[in-house]
Short mmCIF file of C-alpha atoms and ligand atoms in Angstrom, two decimals:
data_model
loop_
_atom_site.label_atom_id
_atom_site.label_comp_id
_atom_site.label_asym_id
_atom_site.label_seq_id
_atom_site.Cartn_x
_atom_site.Cartn_y
_atom_site.Cartn_z
CA MET A 709 -107.46 -44.75 30.98
CA LYS A 710 -104.00 -43.27 31.83
CA ILE A 711 -101.76 -42.21 28.96
CA GLY A 712 -98.13 -41.11 29.07
CA ILE A 713 -96.73 -38.39 27.08
CA VAL A 714 -92.97 -38.00 26.91
CA GLY A 715 -91.91 -34.57 25.61
CA LEU A 716 -93.87 -31.53 26.70
CA GLY A 717 -93.02 -29.09 23.79
CA TYR A 718 -95.60 -27.73 21.50
CA ILE A 719 -97.18 -30.83 20.27
CA GLY A 720 -96.64 -32.81 23.42
CA SER A 721 -98.39 -30.22 25.71
CA VAL A 722 -101.19 -29.78 23.20
CA THR A 723 -101.75 -33.54 22.89
CA ALA A 724 -101.67 -33.90 26.78
CA VAL A 725 -104.29 -31.29 27.30
CA ALA A 726 -106.50 -32.29 24.28
CA LEU A 727 -106.66 -35.83 25.41
CA THR A 728 -108.05 -34.79 28.82
CA GLU A 729 -110.86 -33.24 26.97
CA ALA A 730 -111.62 -36.84 25.76
CA GLY A 731 -111.64 -38.10 29.26
CA TYR A 732 -108.04 -39.48 29.59
CA GLU A 733 -105.77 -39.11 32.52
CA ILE A 734 -102.25 -37.95 31.47
CA VAL A 735 -98.82 -38.48 32.88
CA GLY A 736 -96.65 -35.95 31.08
CA ILE A 737 -92.84 -36.32 31.34
CA ASP A 738 -90.19 -33.88 30.27
CA ILE A 739 -86.46 -33.60 31.32
CA ASP A 740 -86.77 -29.76 31.37
CA GLU A 741 -87.81 -28.98 34.98
CA SER A 742 -89.05 -25.44 34.12
CA LYS A 743 -91.55 -26.79 31.63
CA VAL A 744 -92.91 -29.35 34.13
CA LYS A 745 -93.14 -26.70 36.79
CA SER A 746 -94.84 -24.31 34.58
CA LEU A 747 -97.47 -26.81 33.25
CA SER A 748 -98.07 -28.08 36.88
CA ASN A 749 -98.92 -24.41 37.70
CA GLY A 750 -101.41 -24.23 34.94
CA GLU A 751 -99.16 -22.00 32.76
CA PRO A 752 -98.45 -23.36 29.15
CA THR A 753 -94.92 -22.63 27.82
CA ILE A 754 -96.26 -21.83 24.43
CA PHE A 755 -99.09 -19.73 23.13
CA GLU A 756 -101.78 -21.82 21.55
CA PRO A 757 -105.55 -20.77 21.55
CA ASN A 758 -107.57 -22.39 24.34
CA LEU A 759 -104.51 -24.31 25.76
CA LYS A 760 -104.42 -22.37 29.08
CA GLU A 761 -108.24 -22.61 29.52
CA LEU A 762 -108.26 -26.33 29.10
CA LEU A 763 -105.11 -26.86 31.18
CA THR A 764 -106.91 -25.17 33.97
CA LYS A 765 -110.26 -26.82 33.34
CA ASN A 766 -108.87 -30.31 33.22
CA LYS A 767 -105.98 -30.00 35.72
CA SER A 768 -107.22 -32.87 37.94
CA LYS A 769 -106.63 -35.18 34.96
CA LEU A 770 -103.02 -33.88 34.32
CA PHE A 771 -99.87 -34.89 36.14
CA PHE A 772 -96.52 -33.41 35.07
CA SER A 773 -93.18 -34.80 36.14
CA THR A 774 -89.48 -34.98 35.27
CA ASP A 775 -89.21 -38.58 36.58
CA TYR A 776 -89.70 -41.49 34.29
CA ASP A 777 -90.57 -43.63 37.19
CA ASP A 778 -94.04 -42.03 37.10
CA LEU A 779 -94.65 -44.07 33.77
CA LYS A 780 -94.22 -47.33 35.43
CA ASP A 781 -97.82 -48.32 35.45
CA VAL A 782 -98.84 -46.50 32.10
CA GLN A 783 -99.54 -48.87 29.28
CA TYR A 784 -99.61 -46.49 26.38
CA ILE A 785 -96.88 -43.81 25.98
CA PHE A 786 -96.68 -41.24 23.34
CA VAL A 787 -93.19 -40.06 22.43
CA VAL A 788 -93.31 -36.49 21.34
CA VAL A 789 -89.83 -35.40 21.65
CA PRO A 790 -88.04 -33.04 19.09
CA THR A 791 -86.48 -34.58 15.89
CA PRO A 792 -84.35 -31.65 14.82
CA ASN A 793 -82.02 -31.40 11.87
CA LYS A 794 -78.32 -31.62 12.47
CA ASP A 795 -76.07 -30.97 9.59
CA GLY A 796 -78.92 -31.42 7.22
CA SER A 797 -80.01 -34.79 8.60
CA ILE A 798 -82.67 -35.74 11.11
CA TYR A 799 -81.33 -36.20 14.58
CA LEU A 800 -83.06 -39.11 16.32
CA GLU A 801 -81.18 -39.48 19.55
CA TYR A 802 -83.92 -37.73 21.68
CA VAL A 803 -86.36 -40.36 20.49
CA TYR A 804 -83.91 -43.18 21.20
CA ASP A 805 -83.08 -41.71 24.69
CA ALA A 806 -86.73 -41.31 25.64
CA VAL A 807 -87.62 -44.86 24.59
CA SER A 808 -84.78 -46.36 26.43
CA SER A 809 -85.56 -44.32 29.55
CA ILE A 810 -89.24 -45.60 29.32
CA LYS A 811 -87.76 -49.22 28.91
CA LYS A 812 -85.93 -48.92 32.23
CA VAL A 813 -89.12 -48.37 34.19
CA ASN A 814 -91.68 -50.07 32.08
CA LYS A 815 -90.54 -52.54 29.44
CA ASN A 816 -94.04 -53.82 28.59
CA ALA A 817 -95.44 -50.38 27.74
CA VAL A 818 -96.56 -49.74 24.17
CA ILE A 819 -94.56 -46.82 22.56
CA ILE A 820 -96.53 -44.49 20.32
CA THR A 821 -94.27 -42.36 18.21
CA ASN A 822 -95.97 -39.13 17.48
CA SER A 823 -92.86 -37.13 16.63
CA THR A 824 -91.99 -36.86 13.01
CA VAL A 825 -89.52 -39.76 12.37
CA LEU A 826 -88.03 -41.11 9.13
CA PRO A 827 -89.49 -44.45 7.80
CA GLY A 828 -87.73 -47.25 9.48
CA THR A 829 -87.31 -45.57 12.93
CA ALA A 830 -90.12 -47.65 14.55
CA ARG A 831 -88.54 -50.81 13.35
CA ASN A 832 -85.18 -49.64 14.53
CA LEU A 833 -86.60 -48.85 17.95
CA MET A 834 -88.30 -52.26 18.21
CA GLU A 835 -85.02 -54.04 17.30
CA ARG A 836 -83.13 -51.92 19.77
CA THR A 837 -85.46 -52.26 22.69
CA GLY A 838 -87.76 -55.22 22.05
CA MET A 839 -90.65 -53.08 22.84
CA VAL A 840 -93.89 -52.77 20.76
CA VAL A 841 -93.83 -49.48 18.82
CA ILE A 842 -96.91 -47.97 17.03
CA SER A 843 -96.35 -45.13 14.56
CA ASN A 844 -98.97 -42.38 14.97
CA PRO A 845 -97.91 -39.16 13.35
CA GLU A 846 -99.68 -35.90 14.13
CA PHE A 847 -100.82 -33.37 11.55
CA THR A 848 -101.65 -30.37 13.78
CA LYS A 849 -101.18 -26.76 12.72
CA GLU A 850 -100.15 -24.19 15.23
CA GLY A 851 -103.01 -21.87 15.95
CA THR A 852 -105.56 -24.59 15.72
CA ALA A 853 -103.60 -27.36 17.38
CA ILE A 854 -106.20 -28.42 19.86
CA GLU A 855 -108.91 -28.46 17.33
CA ASP A 856 -106.74 -30.39 14.97
CA THR A 857 -105.94 -32.93 17.76
CA LEU A 858 -109.54 -33.41 18.68
CA HIS A 859 -110.93 -33.42 15.06
CA PRO A 860 -108.23 -34.60 12.66
CA ASP A 861 -108.87 -35.18 9.03
CA ARG A 862 -107.58 -38.71 9.49
CA VAL A 863 -105.77 -40.72 12.09
CA VAL A 864 -102.80 -42.73 10.79
CA ILE A 865 -101.86 -45.78 12.89
CA GLY A 866 -98.82 -47.93 11.72
CA GLY A 867 -97.85 -51.11 13.47
CA SER A 868 -97.71 -54.97 13.30
CA GLU A 869 -98.92 -55.88 16.77
CA LYS A 870 -102.66 -56.21 16.27
CA SER A 871 -103.66 -55.75 19.88
CA ALA A 872 -101.48 -52.61 20.19
CA VAL A 873 -102.86 -51.24 16.84
CA ASP A 874 -106.47 -51.82 18.07
CA ALA A 875 -105.87 -50.15 21.34
CA VAL A 876 -104.47 -47.06 19.68
CA LYS A 877 -107.45 -47.08 17.32
CA LYS A 878 -109.80 -47.15 20.37
CA LEU A 879 -107.80 -44.31 22.01
CA TRP A 880 -108.57 -42.08 19.08
CA GLU A 881 -112.20 -43.40 18.45
CA PHE A 882 -113.57 -40.22 20.12
CA THR A 883 -112.43 -38.11 17.05
CA HIS A 884 -114.78 -40.01 14.81
CA SER A 885 -112.13 -39.61 12.11
CA ILE A 886 -111.13 -41.89 9.33
CA MET A 887 -108.46 -44.31 10.41
CA VAL A 888 -105.70 -45.40 8.20
CA GLU A 889 -104.28 -48.68 9.59
CA THR A 890 -100.99 -49.63 7.95
CA THR A 891 -97.37 -50.55 8.54
CA ASN A 892 -94.99 -48.44 10.71
CA GLU A 893 -92.99 -47.42 7.62
CA ASN A 894 -96.06 -46.26 5.76
CA ALA A 895 -97.35 -44.31 8.62
CA GLU A 896 -94.01 -42.58 8.91
CA MET A 897 -93.78 -41.85 5.25
CA ILE A 898 -97.44 -40.59 5.12
CA LYS A 899 -96.25 -37.71 7.56
CA TYR A 900 -93.21 -36.76 5.25
CA ALA A 901 -95.12 -37.07 2.07
CA SER A 902 -97.95 -34.93 3.47
CA ASN A 903 -95.75 -32.09 4.72
CA SER A 904 -93.67 -32.21 1.63
CA PHE A 905 -96.65 -32.09 -0.62
CA LEU A 906 -98.00 -29.00 1.20
CA ALA A 907 -94.59 -27.34 0.95
CA VAL A 908 -94.49 -28.13 -2.82
CA LYS A 909 -97.97 -26.67 -3.12
CA ILE A 910 -96.88 -23.37 -1.58
CA SER A 911 -93.74 -23.20 -3.67
CA PHE A 912 -95.61 -24.02 -6.82
CA ILE A 913 -98.04 -21.10 -6.33
CA ASN A 914 -95.08 -18.85 -5.51
CA GLU A 915 -93.58 -19.70 -8.79
CA ILE A 916 -96.79 -19.03 -10.51
CA ALA A 917 -96.80 -15.69 -8.63
CA ASN A 918 -93.30 -14.89 -10.06
CA ILE A 919 -94.50 -15.32 -13.56
CA CYS A 920 -97.91 -13.51 -12.96
CA GLU A 921 -95.82 -10.47 -11.79
CA MET A 922 -94.26 -10.28 -15.23
CA VAL A 923 -97.47 -10.57 -17.21
CA PRO A 924 -99.71 -7.45 -17.18
CA GLY A 925 -103.32 -8.34 -16.14
CA CYS A 926 -102.26 -11.54 -14.20
CA ASP A 927 -103.03 -11.79 -10.55
CA VAL A 928 -101.83 -14.79 -8.67
CA GLU A 929 -104.80 -14.62 -6.15
CA VAL A 930 -107.31 -14.84 -8.89
CA VAL A 931 -105.34 -17.69 -10.67
CA ALA A 932 -105.09 -19.55 -7.27
CA LYS A 933 -108.91 -19.18 -6.72
CA GLY A 934 -109.66 -20.32 -10.19
CA MET A 935 -107.29 -23.50 -9.79
CA GLY A 936 -108.60 -24.22 -6.21
CA LEU A 937 -112.22 -24.70 -7.37
CA ASP A 938 -111.05 -27.80 -9.20
CA LYS A 939 -111.72 -30.50 -6.49
CA ARG A 940 -108.65 -32.39 -7.56
CA ILE A 941 -106.53 -29.35 -6.66
CA ALA A 942 -108.49 -27.95 -3.76
CA PRO A 943 -108.11 -24.26 -2.58
CA TYR A 944 -105.78 -24.83 0.38
CA PHE A 945 -102.12 -23.95 0.53
CA LEU A 946 -102.29 -21.93 -2.58
CA LYS A 947 -101.68 -18.63 -0.93
CA ALA A 948 -98.67 -17.02 -2.57
CA GLY A 949 -96.43 -14.91 -0.41
CA ILE A 950 -93.21 -14.85 1.63
CA GLY A 951 -92.89 -18.61 1.54
CA PHE A 952 -93.19 -21.27 4.28
CA GLY A 953 -91.55 -21.23 7.65
CA GLY A 954 -92.25 -22.94 11.01
CA SER A 955 -91.06 -25.85 12.88
CA CYS A 956 -92.15 -28.51 10.30
CA PHE A 957 -92.00 -27.73 6.64
CA PRO A 958 -88.42 -26.54 6.44
CA LYS A 959 -87.19 -29.29 8.69
CA ASP A 960 -89.18 -32.13 7.18
CA THR A 961 -88.41 -31.37 3.58
CA THR A 962 -84.68 -31.18 4.36
CA ALA A 963 -84.81 -34.35 6.23
CA ILE A 964 -86.71 -36.41 3.58
CA LEU A 965 -84.26 -35.09 0.99
CA SER A 966 -81.16 -36.28 2.81
CA PHE A 967 -82.83 -39.59 3.60
CA ALA A 968 -83.64 -40.18 0.01
CA ARG A 969 -80.04 -39.25 -0.93
CA SER A 970 -78.91 -42.09 1.39
CA PHE A 971 -80.63 -44.41 -1.16
CA GLY A 972 -79.15 -42.58 -4.13
CA GLU A 973 -82.52 -40.91 -4.89
CA ASP A 974 -82.80 -37.29 -5.74
CA LEU A 975 -86.21 -35.88 -4.74
CA SER A 976 -86.02 -33.12 -7.41
CA ILE A 977 -89.56 -31.73 -6.84
CA ILE A 978 -89.04 -31.28 -3.13
CA LYS A 979 -85.50 -29.96 -3.61
CA SER A 980 -86.98 -27.31 -6.02
CA ALA A 981 -89.66 -26.46 -3.45
CA ILE A 982 -86.97 -25.71 -0.99
CA GLU A 983 -84.97 -23.58 -3.50
CA VAL A 984 -88.06 -21.60 -4.50
CA ASN A 985 -88.77 -21.02 -0.82
CA ASN A 986 -85.13 -19.90 -0.07
CA ASP A 987 -85.40 -17.49 -2.91
CA ARG A 988 -88.40 -15.61 -1.57
CA VAL A 989 -86.32 -13.31 0.78
CA ASN A 990 -83.83 -12.70 -2.26
CA ARG A 991 -86.73 -11.37 -4.22
CA ILE A 992 -87.70 -8.88 -1.46
CA MET A 993 -84.14 -7.69 -1.36
CA ASN A 994 -83.99 -7.16 -5.08
CA ILE A 995 -87.30 -5.20 -5.09
CA LEU A 996 -85.78 -2.92 -2.47
CA LYS A 997 -82.60 -2.60 -4.52
CA ASN A 998 -84.42 -1.88 -7.70
CA LYS A 999 -87.12 0.46 -6.28
CA ILE A 1000 -85.17 2.48 -3.74
CA HIS A 1001 -82.16 4.26 -5.39
CA LYS A 1002 -80.36 5.26 -2.28
CA ASP A 1003 -77.47 3.98 -0.17
CA ASN A 1004 -78.81 1.22 2.14
CA SER A 1005 -77.49 2.93 5.20
CA GLU A 1006 -79.93 5.82 4.53
CA VAL A 1007 -82.95 3.71 4.18
CA THR A 1008 -85.08 2.43 7.13
CA VAL A 1009 -87.13 -0.72 6.32
CA GLY A 1010 -90.13 -1.30 8.59
CA VAL A 1011 -90.92 -5.15 8.95
CA LEU A 1012 -94.41 -5.90 9.87
CA GLY A 1013 -94.53 -9.35 11.54
CA MET A 1014 -91.88 -11.61 12.73
CA THR A 1015 -93.70 -14.91 13.44
CA PHE A 1016 -93.86 -17.55 10.69
CA LYS A 1017 -97.45 -17.12 10.32
CA ALA A 1018 -100.23 -15.20 12.23
CA GLY A 1019 -101.86 -16.55 15.40
CA THR A 1020 -98.72 -17.82 17.03
CA ASP A 1021 -95.66 -16.36 18.81
CA ASP A 1022 -93.43 -18.95 17.00
CA THR A 1023 -90.53 -17.51 14.95
CA ARG A 1024 -88.81 -20.73 14.22
CA GLU A 1025 -87.53 -20.72 10.61
CA SER A 1026 -89.67 -17.58 10.01
CA GLN A 1027 -89.05 -16.08 6.64
CA SER A 1028 -89.61 -12.72 8.26
CA ILE A 1029 -86.50 -13.34 10.53
CA LYS A 1030 -84.49 -14.37 7.54
CA LEU A 1031 -85.55 -11.07 5.85
CA ILE A 1032 -84.57 -9.03 8.90
CA ARG A 1033 -81.08 -10.65 9.05
CA SER A 1034 -80.55 -10.10 5.23
CA LEU A 1035 -81.56 -6.40 5.62
CA LEU A 1036 -79.19 -5.98 8.51
CA ASP A 1037 -76.48 -7.80 6.67
CA VAL A 1038 -76.49 -5.30 3.78
CA GLY A 1039 -76.76 -2.28 5.96
CA TYR A 1040 -80.38 -1.17 6.10
CA LYS A 1041 -81.79 0.20 9.28
CA VAL A 1042 -84.60 -1.95 10.41
CA ASN A 1043 -87.75 -1.21 12.42
CA VAL A 1044 -89.92 -4.11 13.42
CA TYR A 1045 -93.41 -4.64 14.81
CA ASP A 1046 -95.08 -7.82 15.80
CA PRO A 1047 -97.92 -8.25 18.34
CA MET A 1048 -96.55 -11.51 19.80
CA ALA A 1049 -93.07 -12.55 18.89
CA LYS A 1050 -90.63 -12.70 21.83
CA ILE A 1051 -87.35 -13.15 19.74
CA ARG A 1052 -84.69 -10.55 20.31
CA ILE A 1053 -82.51 -9.51 17.42
CA ASP A 1054 -79.60 -7.22 17.89
CA GLY A 1055 -79.58 -4.14 15.65
CA ILE A 1056 -83.22 -3.74 15.08
CA THR A 1057 -85.69 -1.28 16.65
CA ARG A 1058 -88.79 -2.90 18.00
CA LEU A 1059 -91.84 -0.60 17.91
CA ASN A 1060 -95.03 -0.77 19.72
CA THR A 1061 -97.56 -0.35 16.94
CA ALA A 1062 -97.69 -1.20 13.27
CA LYS A 1063 -98.53 2.54 12.60
CA GLU A 1064 -95.45 3.66 14.32
CA CYS A 1065 -93.33 1.12 12.52
CA ILE A 1066 -94.60 2.40 9.21
CA ASP A 1067 -94.32 6.08 10.24
CA LYS A 1068 -90.75 5.80 11.26
CA SER A 1069 -89.68 3.82 8.16
CA ASP A 1070 -89.08 4.74 4.47
CA VAL A 1071 -90.36 1.44 3.28
CA ALA A 1072 -92.66 -1.17 4.82
CA VAL A 1073 -92.67 -4.95 4.26
CA ILE A 1074 -95.80 -6.92 5.34
CA ALA A 1075 -94.22 -10.23 6.26
CA THR A 1076 -96.89 -11.94 8.53
CA GLU A 1077 -100.54 -11.92 7.97
CA TRP A 1078 -101.69 -10.39 11.28
CA PRO A 1079 -105.31 -9.36 10.73
CA GLU A 1080 -104.61 -5.75 12.16
CA PHE A 1081 -102.51 -5.02 9.05
CA LYS A 1082 -105.56 -4.99 6.89
CA ASN A 1083 -106.56 -1.71 8.13
CA LEU A 1084 -103.25 0.08 8.23
CA GLU A 1085 -103.06 3.81 7.77
CA ILE A 1086 -100.21 4.41 5.43
CA ASN A 1087 -98.80 7.82 4.53
CA THR A 1088 -98.66 8.68 0.88
CA ASP A 1089 -94.86 8.72 0.64
CA LYS A 1090 -94.32 5.14 1.76
CA PHE A 1091 -93.45 2.33 -0.53
CA VAL A 1092 -95.01 -0.96 0.65
CA ILE A 1093 -94.07 -4.47 -0.28
CA ASP A 1094 -97.05 -6.56 0.82
CA MET A 1095 -95.87 -10.23 0.98
CA ARG A 1096 -99.13 -11.41 2.41
CA ARG A 1097 -101.58 -9.45 0.11
CA MET A 1098 -103.19 -7.83 3.16
CA LEU A 1099 -103.97 -4.45 1.84
CA ASP A 1100 -107.05 -3.72 -0.15
CA LEU A 1101 -105.83 -1.26 -2.82
CA ASN A 1102 -109.36 0.32 -3.10
CA SER A 1103 -109.06 1.66 0.38
CA HIS A 1104 -105.38 2.59 -0.11
CA SER A 1105 -105.67 4.19 -3.57
CA ASN A 1106 -102.68 6.47 -2.91
CA LEU A 1107 -100.44 3.43 -2.87
CA LYS A 1108 -101.29 2.61 -6.44
CA THR A 1109 -99.40 5.69 -7.41
CA VAL A 1110 -96.72 5.97 -4.77
CA GLY A 1111 -95.58 2.46 -4.77
CA TYR A 1112 -97.18 -0.85 -3.83
CA TYR A 1113 -95.76 -4.30 -4.51
CA GLY A 1114 -97.91 -7.13 -3.69
C1 UDX B 483 -97.55 -27.65 9.36
C2 UDX B 483 -98.56 -28.64 8.76
O1 UDX B 483 -99.69 -27.88 8.30
C3 UDX B 483 -98.97 -29.59 9.86
O2 UDX B 483 -99.92 -30.57 9.28
C4 UDX B 483 -97.74 -30.24 10.50
O3 UDX B 483 -98.08 -31.24 11.44
C5 UDX B 483 -96.71 -29.20 11.02
O4 UDX B 483 -96.58 -28.25 9.94
P1 UDX B 483 -97.68 -25.30 10.86
O5 UDX B 483 -96.16 -25.36 10.69
O6 UDX B 483 -98.37 -25.01 12.10
O7 UDX B 483 -98.33 -26.78 10.31
O8 UDX B 483 -98.19 -24.26 9.77
P2 UDX B 483 -99.06 -24.10 8.40
O9 UDX B 483 -100.32 -23.40 8.69
O10 UDX B 483 -99.06 -25.44 7.67
O11 UDX B 483 -98.17 -23.17 7.53
C6 UDX B 483 -96.80 -23.35 7.36
C7 UDX B 483 -96.10 -22.25 6.62
O12 UDX B 483 -96.57 -22.05 5.19
C8 UDX B 483 -96.35 -20.84 7.15
O13 UDX B 483 -95.17 -20.10 7.15
C9 UDX B 483 -97.41 -20.26 6.33
O14 UDX B 483 -97.40 -18.89 6.33
C10 UDX B 483 -97.08 -20.82 4.97
N1 UDX B 483 -98.24 -20.92 4.03
C11 UDX B 483 -99.28 -21.78 4.28
C12 UDX B 483 -98.18 -20.20 2.85
O15 UDX B 483 -97.23 -19.49 2.60
N2 UDX B 483 -99.21 -20.36 1.95
C13 UDX B 483 -100.29 -21.21 2.17
O16 UDX B 483 -101.14 -21.25 1.31
C14 UDX B 483 -100.28 -21.86 3.41
#
């Protein structure tokens, strides 16, 4: 079976490659010629474990093009184009453009929306184009995206056209996952509700961390462990730290908030989760101000990690990048080390190793949980703000006296 994928960004390229593992042939379309060229040459445009290997292994099943004409005999077409925020609201024009381009070459195709789109989008698309649209949101995490696509916790399929729903169910049958068959609107909402809930969970534990810091004897890691053993709570997404970043949580929580406002609804829990998250960087800035009694221009802060989490080169909406910009804004000198990030920021000094970054700085902030930070050698005169709880204080006993904040 041949499957079309329109949009060869992060999720699009991963879905294309993962589906070849299940035996499908893929026609991948993107308007960006450089992406198409790179993928056709076996070079992914993003870093994701196993992606390059599978792209090479299954190259005979993959065809990439900038020409929508190549979709004219493809029956099922995933739309995986970006749905960014513009002025605080979701921008859906890329989705509409992609579907109308598909319609021009193949009006009988079934559209499968895989991008995160607000409830009502599929219906709108069907009304605009007269095409059949199935809502099939993805729940993949960067770093384990291939695995998440091949073995998802659940597959959500929304639509009203029985034969198309059945076909999409069959398409994902190889995952042996639980299928949730529902309306387009429910499928679209499940994605927003899931991402918002996870964001709330993170902000919740970050607030508990704030109060634990005030109470001698309290440790948020132990509290989270104790909570997570309750099956109703579960241990996941209870890691307190620098807050959430990435291409999904910040965007999706903002989008659902402005969507709800258009109905006069105030999603106060999600709104608070965003506020708590926005405050994480301020808290680091306050710790620095309160602990280091020097003029900012005389202090060099070493930031360890730039990506929004470990295992990716993605710095989109990274809390670390926000921290770096705040530090620069108030006059600190900033050294930075990250093993993968490619982003360039004016005014910082990029260093080649974590050790060098610490040695050349007065204070270190661990912002991303890269495993190599666990075994850092830290001189006794450094103050460390460990936003990912990486360091084991038993092997860094000097830090207990000199200055450690985790
Ligand atoms: C997320 C969702 O998990 C995925 O289902 C959706 O499709 C896309 O968005 P991703 O952005 O890849 O995936 O990252 P994820 O692993 O969920 O982490 C998001 C952010 O939350 C990261 O910045 C991470 O560091 C932070 N986080 C996560 C915490 O601070 N604490 C936690 O306990 C978990």
